[in-house]
C-alpha positions as a printed NumPy array, in Angstrom:
array([[ 79.817,  65.996, 119.287],
       [ 82.929,  64.669, 117.326],
       [ 84.073,  61.   , 117.293],
       [ 86.613,  61.813, 119.949],
       [ 83.981,  62.735, 122.373],
       [ 81.425,  59.941, 122.216],
       [ 80.25 ,  59.193, 125.764],
       [ 79.327,  55.65 , 126.831],
       [ 76.518,  55.424, 129.112],
       [ 77.531,  53.795, 132.643],
       [ 74.939,  52.398, 134.982],
       [ 77.026,  53.546, 137.979],
       [ 80.166,  55.836, 138.418],
       [ 83.454,  53.622, 138.659],
       [ 84.572,  52.414, 141.924],
       [ 88.118,  53.194, 142.92 ],
       [ 90.238,  50.048, 143.95 ],
       [ 91.911,  49.728, 147.141],
       [ 93.958,  52.854, 147.653],
       [ 96.464,  51.662, 150.296],
       [ 96.743,  52.819, 153.782],
       [ 97.776,  56.062, 154.88 ],
       [ 99.284,  56.739, 158.573],
       [ 96.013,  57.204, 160.153],
       [ 94.749,  53.872, 158.894],
       [ 97.348,  51.795, 160.932],
       [ 96.578,  50.471, 164.235],
       [ 99.204,  48.742, 166.498],
       [ 98.611,  44.814, 166.56 ],
       [ 96.623,  44.993, 163.434],
       [ 97.727,  42.085, 161.055],
       [ 97.409,  42.475, 157.146],
       [ 97.501,  39.255, 155.138],
       [ 98.479,  40.28 , 151.879],
       [ 96.349,  38.903, 149.033],
       [ 98.806,  37.456, 146.478],
       [101.035,  34.342, 146.462],
       [103.912,  33.974, 144.14 ],
       [105.574,  30.901, 142.905],
       [109.096,  30.967, 142.507],
       [110.353,  29.937, 139.039],
       [113.743,  28.971, 138.053],
       [114.174,  31.84 , 135.927],
       [113.607,  34.189, 138.915],
       [116.522,  32.736, 140.702],
       [118.701,  32.573, 137.577],
       [117.889,  36.442, 136.838],
       [118.343,  37.497, 140.502],
       [121.867,  35.987, 140.443],
       [122.879,  37.574, 137.158],
       [121.255,  41.096, 138.215],
       [123.302,  41.145, 141.438],
       [126.507,  39.344, 140.2  ],
       [125.941,  36.882, 142.927],
       [128.511,  34.014, 142.216],
       [127.405,  31.639, 144.893],
       [126.972,  28.334, 142.933],
       [124.441,  27.258, 145.255],
       [121.703,  29.403, 143.462],
       [122.447,  28.448, 139.869],
       [124.392,  25.238, 139.443],
       [122.363,  21.972, 139.982],
       [125.378,  19.637, 140.096],
       [127.161,  21.728, 142.625],
       [123.824,  22.251, 144.771],
       [123.192,  18.407, 144.542],
       [126.367,  17.753, 146.685],
       [124.812,  20.062, 149.438],
       [122.793,  19.256, 152.398],
       [119.749,  20.628, 150.415],
       [120.351,  18.55 , 147.403],
       [119.176,  21.457, 145.179],
       [119.669,  25.203, 144.294],
       [118.389,  27.499, 147.059],
       [116.693,  30.826, 146.173],
       [118.907,  33.882, 146.677],
       [117.805,  34.955, 149.833],
       [117.775,  38.763, 148.614],
       [114.909,  37.755, 146.096],
       [112.739,  36.508, 148.905],
       [113.384,  39.642, 151.02 ],
       [112.449,  41.531, 147.75 ],
       [109.192,  39.301, 146.878],
       [107.892,  39.405, 150.455],
       [108.559,  43.045, 150.616],
       [106.758,  43.675, 147.282],
       [103.699,  41.426, 148.431],
       [103.483,  43.865, 151.163],
       [103.219,  47.196, 149.417],
       [ 99.421,  47.392, 148.825],
       [ 98.827,  46.887, 152.45 ],
       [101.66 ,  48.72 , 153.973],
       [103.675,  51.04 , 151.814],
       [101.356,  52.021, 148.953],
       [101.697,  55.795, 150.149],
       [105.135,  55.324, 151.108],
       [107.532,  58.684, 151.452],
       [110.748,  56.658, 152.153],
       [111.758,  53.38 , 153.61 ],
       [113.929,  53.942, 156.668],
       [115.231,  50.287, 157.298],
       [114.911,  46.567, 157.176],
       [115.904,  45.133, 160.548],
       [115.934,  41.748, 162.179],
       [115.897,  39.95 , 158.805],
       [116.102,  36.294, 159.526],
       [115.789,  33.176, 156.978],
       [114.567,  30.196, 159.404],
       [114.078,  28.011, 156.405],
       [115.165,  27.704, 152.772],
       [113.259,  28.595, 149.66 ],
       [113.404,  26.503, 146.682],
       [112.402,  26.829, 142.953],
       [108.684,  25.738, 142.586],
       [107.667,  26.995, 146.234],
       [104.985,  29.421, 146.41 ],
       [105.432,  32.464, 149.017],
       [102.599,  34.146, 150.791],
       [103.053,  36.86 , 153.373],
       [101.449,  39.013, 156.195],
       [102.503,  42.04 , 158.309],
       [101.741,  42.91 , 161.795],
       [101.882,  46.748, 162.915],
       [104.295,  46.902, 165.576],
       [104.572,  50.627, 166.157],
       [103.503,  53.983, 164.727],
       [104.367,  57.669, 165.689],
       [104.036,  61.059, 164.222],
       [107.287,  62.535, 162.611],
       [108.965,  65.076, 164.363],
       [110.665,  66.728, 161.421],
       [107.677,  66.382, 158.527],
       [104.262,  67.154, 159.711],
       [102.627,  65.464, 156.548],
       [104.221,  61.967, 157.433],
       [104.048,  59.189, 160.298],
       [106.415,  56.6  , 160.783],
       [105.319,  53.032, 160.86 ],
       [107.084,  49.881, 161.911],
       [105.851,  46.343, 160.848],
       [106.831,  42.848, 161.231],
       [106.585,  40.721, 157.949],
       [106.636,  37.177, 157.425],
       [106.81 ,  35.196, 154.311],
       [105.736,  31.426, 154.534],
       [105.462,  28.697, 151.716],
       [102.646,  26.701, 150.378],
       [103.047,  24.355, 153.609],
       [102.983,  27.347, 155.942],
       [106.608,  27.008, 156.647],
       [108.233,  30.465, 157.628],
       [110.847,  31.2  , 155.195],
       [111.635,  34.912, 155.977],
       [110.755,  37.201, 159.12 ],
       [111.865,  40.927, 159.111],
       [110.804,  44.336, 160.836],
       [110.724,  47.221, 158.261],
       [110.317,  50.873, 159.306],
       [108.882,  53.307, 156.915],
       [107.476,  56.973, 156.482],
       [104.049,  57.023, 155.428],
       [102.156,  60.278, 154.259],
       [ 98.95 ,  61.361, 156.168],
       [ 95.672,  61.401, 154.482],
       [ 95.366,  64.142, 151.724],
       [ 99.054,  65.01 , 152.193],
       [101.078,  63.054, 149.666],
       [101.192,  62.765, 146.055],
       [ 97.988,  61.597, 144.08 ],
       [ 97.701,  59.135, 141.461],
       [ 96.588,  60.193, 137.965],
       [ 92.657,  60.777, 137.775],
       [ 92.353,  60.071, 133.794],
       [ 89.146,  59.289, 132.641],
       [ 88.758,  56.958, 129.392],
       [ 87.618,  58.721, 126.154],
       [ 85.646,  56.495, 123.906],
       [ 86.203,  56.895, 120.034],
       [ 84.331,  55.131, 117.296],
       [ 87.394,  52.595, 117.293],
       [ 87.069,  51.839, 120.888],
       [ 83.619,  51.518, 121.008],
       [ 83.61 ,  49.038, 118.062],
       [ 86.079,  46.987, 119.699],
       [ 83.974,  46.843, 123.157],
       [ 80.918,  46.177, 120.805],
       [ 79.193,  49.16 , 121.893],
       [ 77.056,  50.647, 119.117]])
C-alpha cells in the first residue's frame, strides 16, 4: 500500500447529515422551525445597498435616518427577504428544481442592524406536477421574526421539488488519508 492509500480505522461508517426534504416528505400543515438565527450586521445592510444600487438613504445614512420615525437606519427589506429565504433552504428547498414565485410578501415591522432574525415555515399546499413526473409543487408560508419574537416578514413561496431518487445527487467523495493528513490529525 503506498502512502496515498493509507486507510484509517473508523469505529462506524460516517452518517450522512440532514439531506433535506423531497416532495414526498412534505405534509400539509407541518411547521418547520429553521435551526439557524442570524444577527444582521451593519456591513450586511451597506453591502446590500451597494450590490443592488439602492440609493434610499434610510438604509445607509445615519444622519438622515436619525430624522425619521425610526431614528436609525432600516435594514434593506430585500436583504430580509433573502435572509429568511436562505434560512429555510435546509428544510424547504434543499432539493429545489425551481422557485416559481414569492407571493404576499409583507413586512409588518422593521428590521434594524443588530437584530437577530429567526424563521419558520408552514406547508400550505402540495401537488404533483402535471408536466414533470419527477417533481412536485409545494407552497409554504414562511415567517421571519426577531430576537423578541416580533414578526418582521411573512411570505408565501411556491417551488418545484424533486421526488426521492429523481433529482441530481450530491458528491459522494470519501476522504483519502495520506501521511501528511495522518500526522496533522495525530493518527500514527
